[in-house]
mmCIF file of C-alpha atoms in Angstrom:
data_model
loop_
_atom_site.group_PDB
_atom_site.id
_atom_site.type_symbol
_atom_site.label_atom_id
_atom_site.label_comp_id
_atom_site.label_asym_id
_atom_site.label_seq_id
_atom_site.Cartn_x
_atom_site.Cartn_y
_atom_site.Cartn_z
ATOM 1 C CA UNK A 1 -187.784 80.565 -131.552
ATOM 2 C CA UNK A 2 -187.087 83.052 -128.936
ATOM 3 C CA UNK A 3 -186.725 87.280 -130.183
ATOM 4 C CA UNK A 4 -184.448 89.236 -127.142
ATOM 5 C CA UNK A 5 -185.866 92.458 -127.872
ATOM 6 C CA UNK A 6 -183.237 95.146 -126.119
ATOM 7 C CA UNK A 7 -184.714 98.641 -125.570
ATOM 8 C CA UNK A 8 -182.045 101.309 -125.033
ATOM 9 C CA UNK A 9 -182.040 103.251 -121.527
ATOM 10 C CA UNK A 10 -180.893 107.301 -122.014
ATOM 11 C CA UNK A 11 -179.554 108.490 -118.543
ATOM 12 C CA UNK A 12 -179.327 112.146 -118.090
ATOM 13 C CA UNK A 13 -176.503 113.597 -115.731
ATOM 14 C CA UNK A 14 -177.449 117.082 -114.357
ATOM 15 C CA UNK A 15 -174.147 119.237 -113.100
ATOM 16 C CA UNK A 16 -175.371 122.174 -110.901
ATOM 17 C CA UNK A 17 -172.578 124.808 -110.782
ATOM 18 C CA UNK A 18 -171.889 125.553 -106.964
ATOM 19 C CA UNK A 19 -170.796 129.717 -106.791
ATOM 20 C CA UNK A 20 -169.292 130.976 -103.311
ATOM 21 C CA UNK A 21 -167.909 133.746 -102.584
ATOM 22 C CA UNK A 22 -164.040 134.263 -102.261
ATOM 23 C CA UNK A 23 -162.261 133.471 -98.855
ATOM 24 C CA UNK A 24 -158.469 134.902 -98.864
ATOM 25 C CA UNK A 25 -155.825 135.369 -96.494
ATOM 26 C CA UNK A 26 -152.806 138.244 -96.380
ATOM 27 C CA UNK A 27 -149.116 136.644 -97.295
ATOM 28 C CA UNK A 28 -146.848 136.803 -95.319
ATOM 29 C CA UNK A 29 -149.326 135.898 -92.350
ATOM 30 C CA UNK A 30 -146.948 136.349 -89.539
ATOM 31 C CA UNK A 31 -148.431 139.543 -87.023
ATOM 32 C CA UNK A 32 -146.990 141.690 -86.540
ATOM 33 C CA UNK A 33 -144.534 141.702 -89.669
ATOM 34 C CA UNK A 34 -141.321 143.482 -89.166
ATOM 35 C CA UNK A 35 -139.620 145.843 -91.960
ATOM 36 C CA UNK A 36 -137.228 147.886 -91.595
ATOM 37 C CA UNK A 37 -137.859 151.339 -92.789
ATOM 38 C CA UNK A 38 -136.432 151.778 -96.517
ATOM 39 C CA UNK A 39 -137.076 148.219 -97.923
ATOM 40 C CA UNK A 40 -139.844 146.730 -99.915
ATOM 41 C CA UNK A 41 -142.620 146.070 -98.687
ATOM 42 C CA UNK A 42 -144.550 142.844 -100.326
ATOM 43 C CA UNK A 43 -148.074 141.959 -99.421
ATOM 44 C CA UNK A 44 -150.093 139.063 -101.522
ATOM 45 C CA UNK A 45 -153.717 138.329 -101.198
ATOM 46 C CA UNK A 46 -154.000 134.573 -101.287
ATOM 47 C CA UNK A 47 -156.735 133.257 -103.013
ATOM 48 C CA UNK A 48 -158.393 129.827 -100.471
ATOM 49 C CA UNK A 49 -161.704 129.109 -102.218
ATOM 50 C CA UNK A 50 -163.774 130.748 -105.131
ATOM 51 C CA UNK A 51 -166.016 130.380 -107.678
ATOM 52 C CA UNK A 52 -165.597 131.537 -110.138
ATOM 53 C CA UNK A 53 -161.970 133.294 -109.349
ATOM 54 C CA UNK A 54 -161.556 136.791 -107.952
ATOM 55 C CA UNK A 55 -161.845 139.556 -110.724
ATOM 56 C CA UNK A 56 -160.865 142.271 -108.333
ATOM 57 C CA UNK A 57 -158.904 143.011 -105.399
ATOM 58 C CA UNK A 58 -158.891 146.000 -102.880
ATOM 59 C CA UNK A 59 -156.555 146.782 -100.131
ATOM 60 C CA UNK A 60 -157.156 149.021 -96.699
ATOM 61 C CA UNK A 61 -154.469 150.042 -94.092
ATOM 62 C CA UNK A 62 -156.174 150.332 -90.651
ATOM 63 C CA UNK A 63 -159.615 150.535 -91.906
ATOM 64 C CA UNK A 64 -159.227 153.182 -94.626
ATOM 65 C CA UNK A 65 -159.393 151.898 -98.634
ATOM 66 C CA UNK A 66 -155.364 151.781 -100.526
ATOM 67 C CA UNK A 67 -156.010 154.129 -103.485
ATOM 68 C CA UNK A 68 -153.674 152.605 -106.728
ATOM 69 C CA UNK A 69 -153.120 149.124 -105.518
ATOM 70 C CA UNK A 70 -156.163 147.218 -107.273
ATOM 71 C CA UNK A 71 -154.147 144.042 -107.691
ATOM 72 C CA UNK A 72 -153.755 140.964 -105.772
ATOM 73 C CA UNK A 73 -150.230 142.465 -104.695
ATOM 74 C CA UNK A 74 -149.364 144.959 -102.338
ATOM 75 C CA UNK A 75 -146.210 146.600 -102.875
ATOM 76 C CA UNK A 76 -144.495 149.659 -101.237
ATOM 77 C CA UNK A 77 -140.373 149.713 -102.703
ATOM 78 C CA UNK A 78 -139.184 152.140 -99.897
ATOM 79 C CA UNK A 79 -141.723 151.450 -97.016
ATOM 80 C CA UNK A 80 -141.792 154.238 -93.977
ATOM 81 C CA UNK A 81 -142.842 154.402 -90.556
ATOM 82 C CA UNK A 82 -145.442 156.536 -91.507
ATOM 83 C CA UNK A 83 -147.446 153.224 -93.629
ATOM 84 C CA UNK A 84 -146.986 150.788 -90.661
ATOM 85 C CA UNK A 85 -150.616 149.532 -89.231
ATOM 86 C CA UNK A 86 -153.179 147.160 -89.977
ATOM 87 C CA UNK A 87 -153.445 145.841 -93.947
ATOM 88 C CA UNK A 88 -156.408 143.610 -95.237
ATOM 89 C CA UNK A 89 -157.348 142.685 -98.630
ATOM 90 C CA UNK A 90 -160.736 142.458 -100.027
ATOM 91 C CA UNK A 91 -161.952 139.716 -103.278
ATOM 92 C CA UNK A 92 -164.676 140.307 -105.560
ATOM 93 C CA UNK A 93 -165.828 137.495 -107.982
ATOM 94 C CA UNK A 94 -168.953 138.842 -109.344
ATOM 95 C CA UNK A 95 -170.351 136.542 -106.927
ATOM 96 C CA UNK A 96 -169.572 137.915 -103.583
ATOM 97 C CA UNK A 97 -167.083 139.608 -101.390
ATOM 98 C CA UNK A 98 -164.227 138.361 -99.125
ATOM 99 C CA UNK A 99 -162.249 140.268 -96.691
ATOM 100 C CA UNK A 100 -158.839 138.721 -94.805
ATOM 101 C CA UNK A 101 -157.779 139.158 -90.928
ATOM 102 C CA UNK A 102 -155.694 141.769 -90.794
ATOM 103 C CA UNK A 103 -151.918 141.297 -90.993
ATOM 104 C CA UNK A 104 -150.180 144.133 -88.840
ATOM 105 C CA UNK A 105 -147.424 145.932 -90.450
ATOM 106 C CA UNK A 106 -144.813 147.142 -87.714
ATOM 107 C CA UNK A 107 -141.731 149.201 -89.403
ATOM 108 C CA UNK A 108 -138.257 149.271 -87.596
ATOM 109 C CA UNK A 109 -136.338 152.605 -87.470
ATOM 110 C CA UNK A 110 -133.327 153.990 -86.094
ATOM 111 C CA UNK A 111 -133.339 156.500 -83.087
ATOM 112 C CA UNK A 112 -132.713 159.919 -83.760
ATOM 113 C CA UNK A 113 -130.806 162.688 -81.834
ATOM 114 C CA UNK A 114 -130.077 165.990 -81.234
ATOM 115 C CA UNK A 115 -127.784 168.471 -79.344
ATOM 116 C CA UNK A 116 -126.873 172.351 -79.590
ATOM 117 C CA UNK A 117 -124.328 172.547 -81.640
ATOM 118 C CA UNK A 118 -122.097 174.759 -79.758
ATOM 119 C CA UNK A 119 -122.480 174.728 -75.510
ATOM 120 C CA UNK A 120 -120.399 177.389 -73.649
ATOM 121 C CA UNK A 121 -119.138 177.071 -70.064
ATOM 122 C CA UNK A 122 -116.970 178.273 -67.446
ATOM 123 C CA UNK A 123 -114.245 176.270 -66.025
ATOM 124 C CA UNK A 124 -114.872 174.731 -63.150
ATOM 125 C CA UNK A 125 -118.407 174.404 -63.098
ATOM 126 C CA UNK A 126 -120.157 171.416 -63.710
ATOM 127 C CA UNK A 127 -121.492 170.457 -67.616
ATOM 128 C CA UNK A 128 -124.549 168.571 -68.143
ATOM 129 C CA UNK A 129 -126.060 167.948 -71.853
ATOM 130 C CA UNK A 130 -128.638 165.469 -72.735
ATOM 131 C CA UNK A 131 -128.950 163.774 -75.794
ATOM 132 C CA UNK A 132 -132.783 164.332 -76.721
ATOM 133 C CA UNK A 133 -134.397 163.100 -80.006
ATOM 134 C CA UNK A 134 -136.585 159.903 -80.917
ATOM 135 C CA UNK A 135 -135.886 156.794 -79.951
ATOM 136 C CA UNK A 136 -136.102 154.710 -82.427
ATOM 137 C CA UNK A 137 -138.386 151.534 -83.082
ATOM 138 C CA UNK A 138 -138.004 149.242 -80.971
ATOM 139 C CA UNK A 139 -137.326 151.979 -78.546
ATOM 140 C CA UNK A 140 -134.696 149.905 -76.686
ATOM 141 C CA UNK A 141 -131.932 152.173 -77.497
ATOM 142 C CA UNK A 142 -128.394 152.598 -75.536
ATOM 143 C CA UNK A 143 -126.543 156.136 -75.527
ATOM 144 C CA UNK A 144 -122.793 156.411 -75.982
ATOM 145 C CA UNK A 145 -121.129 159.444 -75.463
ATOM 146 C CA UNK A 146 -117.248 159.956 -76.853
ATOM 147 C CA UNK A 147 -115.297 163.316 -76.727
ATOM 148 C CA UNK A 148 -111.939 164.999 -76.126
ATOM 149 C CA UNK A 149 -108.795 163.350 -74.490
ATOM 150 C CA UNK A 150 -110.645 160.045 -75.199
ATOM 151 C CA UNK A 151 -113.729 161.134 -73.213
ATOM 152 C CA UNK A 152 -116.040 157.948 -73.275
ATOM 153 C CA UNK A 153 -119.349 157.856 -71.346
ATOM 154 C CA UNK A 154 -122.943 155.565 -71.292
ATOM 155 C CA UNK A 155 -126.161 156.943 -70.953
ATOM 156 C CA UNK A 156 -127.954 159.933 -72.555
ATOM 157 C CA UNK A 157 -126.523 162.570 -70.705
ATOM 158 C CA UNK A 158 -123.237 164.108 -71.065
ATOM 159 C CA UNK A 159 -122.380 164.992 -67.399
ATOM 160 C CA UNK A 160 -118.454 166.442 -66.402
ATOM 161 C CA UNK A 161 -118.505 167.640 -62.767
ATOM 162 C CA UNK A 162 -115.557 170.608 -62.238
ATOM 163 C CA UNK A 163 -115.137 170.773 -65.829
ATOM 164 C CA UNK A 164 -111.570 172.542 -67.043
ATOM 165 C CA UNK A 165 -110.262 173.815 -69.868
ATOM 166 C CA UNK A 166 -108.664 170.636 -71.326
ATOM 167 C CA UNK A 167 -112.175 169.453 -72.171
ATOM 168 C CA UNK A 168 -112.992 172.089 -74.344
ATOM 169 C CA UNK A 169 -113.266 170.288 -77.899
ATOM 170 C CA UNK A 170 -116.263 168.020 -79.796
ATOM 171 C CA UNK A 171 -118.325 165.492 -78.354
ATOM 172 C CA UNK A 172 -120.376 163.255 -80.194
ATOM 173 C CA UNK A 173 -123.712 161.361 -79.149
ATOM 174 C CA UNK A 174 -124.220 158.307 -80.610
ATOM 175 C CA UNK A 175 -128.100 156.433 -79.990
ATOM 176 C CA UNK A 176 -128.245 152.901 -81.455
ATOM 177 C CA UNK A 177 -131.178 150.087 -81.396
ATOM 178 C CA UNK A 178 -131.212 146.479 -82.806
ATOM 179 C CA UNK A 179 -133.617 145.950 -85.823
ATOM 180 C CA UNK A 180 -134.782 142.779 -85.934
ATOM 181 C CA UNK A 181 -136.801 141.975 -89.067
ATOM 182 C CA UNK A 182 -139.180 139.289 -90.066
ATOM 183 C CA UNK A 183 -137.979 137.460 -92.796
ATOM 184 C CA UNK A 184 -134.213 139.458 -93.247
ATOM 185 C CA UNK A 185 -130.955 139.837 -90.556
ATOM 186 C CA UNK A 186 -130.893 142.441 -87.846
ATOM 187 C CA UNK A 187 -129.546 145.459 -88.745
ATOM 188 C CA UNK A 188 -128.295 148.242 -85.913
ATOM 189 C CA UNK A 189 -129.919 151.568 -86.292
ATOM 190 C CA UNK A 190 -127.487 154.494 -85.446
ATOM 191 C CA UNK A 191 -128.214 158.379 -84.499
ATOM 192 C CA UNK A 192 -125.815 160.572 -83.854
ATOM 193 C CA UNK A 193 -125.432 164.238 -83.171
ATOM 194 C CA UNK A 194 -122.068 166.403 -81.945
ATOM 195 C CA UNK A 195 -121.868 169.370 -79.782
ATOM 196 C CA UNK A 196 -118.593 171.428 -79.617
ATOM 197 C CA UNK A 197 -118.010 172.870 -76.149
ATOM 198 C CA UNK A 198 -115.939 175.691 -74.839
ATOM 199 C CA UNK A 199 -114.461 175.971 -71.337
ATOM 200 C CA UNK A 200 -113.450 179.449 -70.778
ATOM 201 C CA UNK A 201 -111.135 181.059 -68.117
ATOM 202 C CA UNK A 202 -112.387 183.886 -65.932
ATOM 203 C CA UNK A 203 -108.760 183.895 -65.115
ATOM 204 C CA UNK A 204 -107.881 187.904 -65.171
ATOM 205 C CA UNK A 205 -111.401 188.456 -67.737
ATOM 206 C CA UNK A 206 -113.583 189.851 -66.107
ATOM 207 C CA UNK A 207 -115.353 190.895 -69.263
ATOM 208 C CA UNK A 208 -115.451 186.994 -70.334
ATOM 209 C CA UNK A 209 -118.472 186.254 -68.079
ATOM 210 C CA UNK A 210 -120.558 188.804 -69.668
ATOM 211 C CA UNK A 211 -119.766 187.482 -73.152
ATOM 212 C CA UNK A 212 -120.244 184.028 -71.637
ATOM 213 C CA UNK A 213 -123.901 184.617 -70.768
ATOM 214 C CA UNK A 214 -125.419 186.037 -73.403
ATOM 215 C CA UNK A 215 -123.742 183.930 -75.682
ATOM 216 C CA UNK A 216 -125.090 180.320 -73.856
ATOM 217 C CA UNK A 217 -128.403 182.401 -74.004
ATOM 218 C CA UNK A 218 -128.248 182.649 -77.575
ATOM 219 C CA UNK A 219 -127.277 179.072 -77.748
ATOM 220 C CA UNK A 220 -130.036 177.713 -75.561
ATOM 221 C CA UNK A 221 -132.346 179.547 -77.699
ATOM 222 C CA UNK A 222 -131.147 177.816 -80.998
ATOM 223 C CA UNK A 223 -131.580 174.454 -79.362
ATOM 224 C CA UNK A 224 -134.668 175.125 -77.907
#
């Protein structure tokens, strides 16, 4: 008679835990990103490979740490042309650091302008005004000017050669640009500003050109 005898084998499975450090990226990714000024702003730090996970997240604009945004979202709900630049996010699991490319934030803004508000002159002589302000971003902006009797000019500057008294009235500047955001519609930014001017008649006054003077003076100093 034949005994088998069977002796048991015991295998033993080591698992080594592999830790690494957190790798991340900035959502959305597209640079620059294009806002328009006075919408939210959403930034997400997106989590590619940790171990463990990420127990902490840090933001910087253009170098400099985010004070109050410790999460793994960004958020701004009226965003300003003052807070575009350069935004990265930074990971900590306990393990390591990880720091993102930078995602550049580029906010869009109408063009603002300005003109005196009230621009004397004497007939006949020949009116120039120029619409001054800031441009706007982009800073592709076209210049409309519209006025008295129908007046309708393009271009900055409000020029009337051999002006005459019929003219006298408002005219408005109006500077526009085309926002195009990222991930919205285009919008058209609009800045306007209105100047009234008075043609006056040295017809049989000589004491109007006197008054005239020191009063476009005065007027030229308010602008200024």
């Amino acid at each position: 008679m034949f005994c088998l005898s069977i002796t048991p084998f015991v295998f033993l499975l080591y698992i080594k835990t592999i830790t690494d450090r957190p790798t991340v990226h900035v959502e959305p990714s597209t640079s620059p990103y294009k806002i328009i000024q006075g919408n939210q702003l959403t930034l997400t730090c997106t989590v590619d490979d940790s171990n463990p996970q990420p127990t902490s997240f840090t933001w910087s604009k253009d170098g400099g740490s985010i004070t109050g945004q410790g999460s793994s979202v960004f958020s701004l709900t009226s965003v300003q042309r003052s807070q575009a630049g350069q935004y990265t996010c930074t990971a900590n699991n306990g393990v390591g650091t990880g720091t993102s490319t930078s995602v550049e934030v580029d906010v869009l803004y109408p063009p603002t302008v300005s003109t005196p508000p009230i621009y004397k002159i004497l007939e006949s002589t020949g009116l120039t005004i120029t619409c001054s302000g800031n441009p706007g971003n982009p800073t592709v902006t076209s210049y409309r000017w519209t006025g008295s009797g129908g007046y309708i000019s393009t271009g900055a500057t409000l020029s009337i050669p051999d002006i005459k008294r019929s003219k006298t009235g408002v005219y408005r500047c109006t500077a526009t640009n085309i926002m195009i955001p990222t991930s919205n519609i285009q919008q058209t930014g609009t800045g306007t500003s209105q100047t009234t001017i008075d043609v006056l008649s040295l017809t049989g006054r000589s004491d109007i050109l006197s008054a005239m003077s020191q009063s476009v003076k005065t007027d030229v100093k308010q602008y200024k």
